[in-house]
Short mmCIF file of C-alpha atoms in Angstrom, two decimals:
data_model
loop_
_atom_site.label_atom_id
_atom_site.label_comp_id
_atom_site.label_asym_id
_atom_site.label_seq_id
_atom_site.Cartn_x
_atom_site.Cartn_y
_atom_site.Cartn_z
CA ASP A 4 142.48 55.10 16.05
CA GLY A 5 140.70 57.55 18.33
CA VAL A 6 143.09 60.38 17.36
CA ASP A 7 141.55 63.69 16.34
CA VAL A 8 142.93 65.04 13.07
CA LEU A 9 142.69 68.69 12.11
CA TYR A 10 142.51 69.51 8.42
CA LEU A 11 141.49 72.22 6.00
CA VAL A 12 139.06 71.79 3.12
CA MET A 13 140.00 74.19 0.33
CA GLU A 14 138.63 74.95 -3.10
CA LEU A 15 140.51 73.47 -6.07
CA HIS A 16 141.02 76.42 -8.38
CA SER A 17 141.02 75.68 -12.11
CA GLY A 18 142.07 79.08 -13.42
CA ARG A 19 145.16 81.26 -13.20
CA ASP A 20 146.23 84.35 -11.30
CA LEU A 21 146.98 87.79 -12.68
CA GLU A 22 150.67 87.40 -11.95
CA ASP A 23 150.75 84.68 -14.62
CA VAL A 24 149.03 87.07 -17.03
CA ILE A 25 151.56 89.83 -16.41
CA ASP A 26 154.57 87.49 -16.47
CA ALA A 27 153.38 86.14 -19.83
CA ARG A 28 153.28 89.73 -21.15
CA GLU A 29 149.65 89.23 -22.12
CA GLU A 30 147.93 92.48 -23.04
CA LEU A 31 144.31 92.06 -22.05
CA PRO A 32 141.77 94.26 -23.86
CA ILE A 33 141.19 97.45 -21.92
CA ALA A 34 137.50 96.68 -21.38
CA ARG A 35 138.45 93.31 -19.90
CA VAL A 36 141.01 94.97 -17.61
CA VAL A 37 138.31 97.29 -16.31
CA GLU A 38 135.93 94.38 -15.78
CA ILE A 39 138.56 92.39 -13.85
CA VAL A 40 139.63 95.29 -11.64
CA GLY A 41 135.98 96.21 -11.21
CA GLN A 42 135.24 92.76 -9.80
CA VAL A 43 138.29 93.06 -7.53
CA LEU A 44 136.88 96.32 -6.20
CA GLN A 45 133.47 94.72 -5.67
CA GLY A 46 135.08 92.01 -3.55
CA LEU A 47 137.14 94.52 -1.60
CA GLY A 48 134.03 96.60 -1.05
CA GLU A 49 132.30 93.63 0.57
CA ALA A 50 135.31 93.07 2.84
CA HIS A 51 135.44 96.75 3.74
CA HIS A 52 131.73 96.70 4.57
CA ARG A 53 132.56 94.03 7.16
CA GLY A 54 135.45 96.10 8.49
CA ILE A 55 138.20 93.98 6.92
CA ILE A 56 141.17 95.52 5.09
CA HIS A 57 143.03 93.04 2.88
CA ARG A 58 146.42 94.87 2.96
CA ASP A 59 148.05 92.63 0.32
CA VAL A 60 146.19 93.21 -2.94
CA LYS A 61 148.51 92.13 -5.75
CA PRO A 62 148.32 90.13 -9.02
CA ALA A 63 149.26 86.83 -7.35
CA ASN A 64 146.26 87.16 -5.03
CA ILE A 65 143.72 87.68 -7.83
CA LEU A 66 142.42 84.51 -9.46
CA LEU A 67 140.58 84.28 -12.76
CA THR A 68 138.08 81.43 -12.77
CA PRO A 69 136.74 80.41 -16.20
CA ARG A 70 132.96 80.50 -16.65
CA ARG A 71 130.74 78.85 -19.21
CA SER A 72 129.97 82.22 -20.76
CA GLY A 73 133.65 82.83 -21.47
CA LEU A 74 133.70 85.87 -19.18
CA ASP A 75 135.91 86.23 -16.12
CA HIS A 76 134.92 85.39 -12.58
CA VAL A 77 137.41 87.07 -10.26
CA LYS A 78 138.34 85.82 -6.80
CA ILE A 79 140.46 87.54 -4.17
CA ILE A 80 142.57 85.19 -2.04
CA ASP A 81 145.08 85.28 0.82
CA PHE A 82 143.61 87.37 3.60
CA GLY A 83 146.55 86.15 5.71
CA ILE A 84 147.63 89.63 6.78
CA ALA A 85 144.18 91.21 6.71
CA ARG A 86 143.13 93.40 9.58
CA VAL A 87 139.75 94.05 11.15
CA LEU A 88 139.34 97.76 11.79
CA GLY A 89 139.19 98.63 15.46
CA THR A 90 140.66 95.29 16.57
CA GLN A 91 143.97 93.51 16.68
CA ARG A 92 145.39 92.16 13.47
CA LEU A 93 144.10 88.84 12.26
CA THR A 94 147.69 87.63 12.18
CA ASP A 95 150.71 87.98 14.42
CA ALA A 96 152.34 91.38 14.59
CA GLY A 97 155.62 90.04 13.23
CA ILE A 98 154.17 89.18 9.83
CA ALA A 99 155.09 91.57 7.00
CA CYS A 100 152.61 94.37 6.35
CA GLY A 101 152.29 93.68 2.65
CA THR A 102 154.18 93.16 -0.60
CA ILE A 103 156.67 95.84 -1.62
CA GLY A 104 155.47 97.43 -4.82
CA TYR A 105 151.81 97.35 -3.80
CA VAL A 106 151.97 98.76 -0.27
CA ALA A 107 150.22 102.08 0.20
CA PRO A 108 152.35 104.93 1.59
CA GLU A 109 150.43 105.08 4.89
CA GLN A 110 150.83 101.33 5.26
CA ALA A 111 154.58 101.57 4.71
CA ALA A 112 154.79 104.44 7.21
CA ASN A 113 152.81 102.45 9.81
CA GLU A 114 150.08 105.07 9.83
CA THR A 115 146.31 104.57 9.99
CA ILE A 116 144.99 102.24 7.31
CA GLY A 117 141.51 101.89 5.88
CA PRO A 118 139.62 101.02 2.69
CA PHE A 119 141.73 103.67 0.95
CA THR A 120 144.74 101.43 1.57
CA ASP A 121 143.32 98.66 -0.61
CA VAL A 122 142.19 101.26 -3.17
CA TYR A 123 145.84 102.27 -3.58
CA SER A 124 146.92 98.68 -4.23
CA ALA A 125 144.04 98.27 -6.70
CA GLY A 126 145.37 101.32 -8.53
CA VAL A 127 148.81 99.72 -8.80
CA LEU A 128 147.15 96.51 -10.04
CA LEU A 129 145.26 98.48 -12.69
CA TYR A 130 148.46 100.22 -13.79
CA GLU A 131 150.26 96.90 -14.23
CA LEU A 132 147.43 95.32 -16.22
CA LEU A 133 147.33 98.35 -18.53
CA THR A 134 151.08 98.66 -19.04
CA LEU A 135 152.56 95.27 -18.07
CA GLN A 136 155.08 97.07 -15.89
CA ALA A 137 155.23 98.38 -12.34
CA PRO A 138 154.67 102.10 -11.73
CA PHE A 139 158.01 102.26 -9.92
CA VAL A 140 161.08 100.08 -10.46
CA ARG A 141 163.93 100.42 -7.97
CA ASP A 142 166.95 98.29 -7.03
CA THR A 143 166.12 97.83 -3.34
CA PRO A 144 162.94 97.37 -1.30
CA THR A 145 163.68 100.58 0.60
CA ALA A 146 164.07 102.59 -2.60
CA MET A 147 160.87 101.06 -3.94
CA MET A 148 158.96 102.01 -0.81
CA LEU A 149 160.31 105.56 -0.87
CA ALA A 150 159.23 105.92 -4.50
CA HIS A 151 155.67 104.94 -3.61
CA MET A 152 155.74 107.37 -0.70
CA GLY A 153 157.06 110.42 -2.53
CA MET A 154 157.58 110.21 -6.29
CA PRO A 155 155.13 111.76 -8.81
CA ARG A 156 152.48 109.33 -9.98
CA PRO A 157 153.30 107.90 -13.44
CA ASP A 158 150.81 108.17 -16.28
CA PRO A 159 149.99 104.73 -17.78
CA ARG A 160 149.52 106.37 -21.19
CA ALA A 161 153.20 107.32 -21.24
CA ALA A 162 154.25 103.78 -20.31
CA ALA A 163 152.05 102.12 -22.97
CA PRO A 164 151.25 104.68 -25.70
CA HIS A 165 150.26 101.94 -28.16
CA ARG A 166 147.40 100.85 -25.90
CA ASP A 167 145.29 103.96 -26.57
CA ILE A 168 144.30 104.13 -22.91
CA PRO A 169 141.31 106.46 -22.40
CA VAL A 170 142.20 109.72 -20.69
CA LEU A 171 139.62 109.25 -17.92
CA LEU A 172 140.86 105.72 -17.22
CA ALA A 173 144.45 106.92 -16.93
CA LEU A 174 143.39 109.72 -14.58
CA ALA A 175 141.37 107.27 -12.48
CA CYS A 176 144.41 105.00 -12.18
CA MET A 177 146.61 107.89 -11.06
CA LYS A 178 143.98 109.14 -8.60
CA ALA A 179 143.76 105.68 -7.00
CA MET A 180 147.56 105.77 -6.54
CA SER A 181 147.58 109.20 -4.91
CA ILE A 182 150.10 109.52 -2.09
CA ARG A 183 147.62 110.97 0.40
CA PRO A 184 144.54 108.82 1.19
CA GLU A 185 142.20 111.82 1.06
CA ASN A 186 143.13 112.35 -2.60
CA ARG A 187 142.09 108.83 -3.60
CA TYR A 188 138.60 107.46 -4.11
CA ALA A 189 136.53 107.44 -0.96
CA SER A 190 135.61 103.79 -1.44
CA ALA A 191 136.16 100.77 -3.64
CA ALA A 192 132.69 101.31 -5.09
CA ALA A 193 133.57 104.89 -6.07
CA MET A 194 136.69 103.71 -7.87
CA GLU A 195 134.77 100.96 -9.67
CA ALA A 196 132.18 103.48 -10.86
CA ALA A 197 134.92 105.78 -12.16
CA LEU A 198 136.58 102.95 -14.10
CA ARG A 199 133.37 101.84 -15.76
CA GLU A 200 132.35 105.42 -16.58
CA SER A 201 135.73 106.01 -18.22
CA LEU A 202 134.83 103.53 -20.96
CA ALA A 203 131.20 104.60 -21.36
CA LEU A 204 132.14 108.01 -22.78
CA PRO A 205 132.67 108.23 -26.56
CA ARG A 206 136.19 108.78 -27.84
CA SER A 207 138.00 108.53 -31.14
CA ASN A 208 139.44 105.17 -32.22
CA ARG A 209 137.62 103.46 -29.37
CA ARG A 210 138.35 99.76 -29.15
CA PRO A 211 135.39 97.40 -28.75
CA PRO A 212 134.79 95.36 -25.60
CA ALA A 213 136.80 92.26 -24.81
CA PHE A 214 136.85 89.41 -27.34
CA ALA A 215 135.48 91.55 -30.18
CA ASP A 216 136.99 92.79 -33.43
CA THR A 217 135.76 94.02 -36.79
CA LEU A 218 136.79 93.06 -40.31
CA PRO A 219 135.45 94.14 -43.72
CA LEU A 220 133.30 91.69 -45.68
CA PRO A 221 131.63 91.75 -49.07
CA PRO A 222 128.19 93.43 -48.98
CA LEU A 223 126.31 90.19 -49.63
CA ALA A 224 127.62 88.69 -46.37
CA ARG A 225 126.19 91.40 -44.15
CA GLY A 226 122.83 89.82 -43.49
CA LYS A 227 124.36 86.54 -42.35
CA SER A 228 127.00 88.08 -40.09
CA ALA A 229 124.85 90.01 -37.63
CA PRO A 230 125.35 88.88 -34.00
CA GLY A 231 122.91 86.19 -32.95
CA SER A 232 120.81 86.03 -29.81
CA ASP A 233 122.34 82.81 -28.50
CA LEU A 234 125.37 84.41 -26.86
CA VAL A 235 125.36 83.95 -23.09
CA GLY A 236 126.15 86.90 -20.85
CA ARG A 237 127.33 89.14 -23.68
CA ASP A 238 124.77 91.95 -23.56
CA THR A 239 127.44 94.65 -23.46
CA GLU A 240 129.23 93.29 -26.53
CA LEU A 241 125.97 92.80 -28.43
CA ALA A 242 124.90 96.37 -27.71
CA TRP A 243 128.24 97.65 -28.93
CA ALA A 244 127.96 95.49 -32.06
CA ALA A 245 124.53 96.88 -32.87
CA ARG A 246 125.81 100.46 -32.57
CA GLU A 247 128.94 99.69 -34.58
CA LEU A 248 127.09 98.00 -37.45
CA ALA A 249 124.50 100.77 -37.57
CA SER A 250 127.24 103.40 -37.93
CA ARG A 251 128.94 101.66 -40.86
CA SER A 252 128.23 102.74 -44.41
CA GLY A 253 129.74 99.56 -45.84
CA ALA A 254 129.35 95.92 -44.85
CA ALA A 255 131.09 94.51 -41.80
CA TRP A 256 130.98 91.46 -39.61
CA ILE A 257 131.81 91.03 -35.96
CA GLU A 258 133.19 87.87 -34.40
CA TYR A 259 132.97 87.02 -30.72
CA GLU A 260 135.09 84.36 -29.10
CA GLY A 261 134.92 82.72 -25.71
CA GLY A 262 134.92 79.45 -23.81
CA HIS A 263 132.48 76.58 -24.06
CA GLY A 264 128.88 77.77 -24.08
CA ALA A 265 129.70 81.27 -25.33
#
C-alpha cells in the first residue's frame, strides 16, 4: 500500500535461561557451572573490549542453547541498559540502572562503572548457580542494596556444604563479589581463568566433569566399558576418564550422557 513498515527480525531461541534452572532448584554439576559462567565471562569480555558495559547481568539474561554435542552454548541477551564507556547511555536516563540483587555497589551508588561492574554481577550469578540461593536476602529493595554495598561477602561453601565446592572456586566467587572494584578481578578474562584453574588443581573427593559418573562393574566388563573415540566435543571428559580408570585397582565403567550426536 506504499506504507513503510518498521520491524525487528529476532532469533528464535530454543533453549532456556538460567533463571529457569535456578527456579527449578536444579543443581548443575560444578564443572558445568564453571563452563557456563566462563562462557558468560567470554561474552562480557568481548563487550568490554568494545567499550560496552552490560549493567544487568542476571540469570534471566543468560540463555542456554542446546548443541549437537550435548554441551552448553551460552548467550547473553538484553543489552537494553548497557552503556558505552565515555559516551551517553545507550538508553534514556530514566531507565533503571539494573536489577536489585545483581547490581554492583558502585552502580547502586551512582559511581563510576566499568568492566568490574559486570564482574561483580557475574560473581553473584556464580554464587546462585552453586548454591541455588541469593548471597543476600532482604525484605525491601533498599535493604537488599545496602547489603550488597556493605555486608561481609558470604561463602558459597557455607550455603551449600553438600556440594563440595572447591576452596579456590569459593574464594574466586567471593573475590568477584568484593565491595570495592579494585579488590575484584581486573577483567572478565582474569575471572574466567581463575574459575577454570580452580577445578584443574587436584583435591580429595573431586567430582568428575559434567555428565559423568562412575559405578563398579565386574572385572570381565572392563575392556568393553572404556570410553570410545566417537564422542563429540568431550575431550575434557575423556581425559578425566582415562586418568580415573588408570588410577583404579578394580574394574570400573564410566557413562557419558548428552543430547543427540553426543
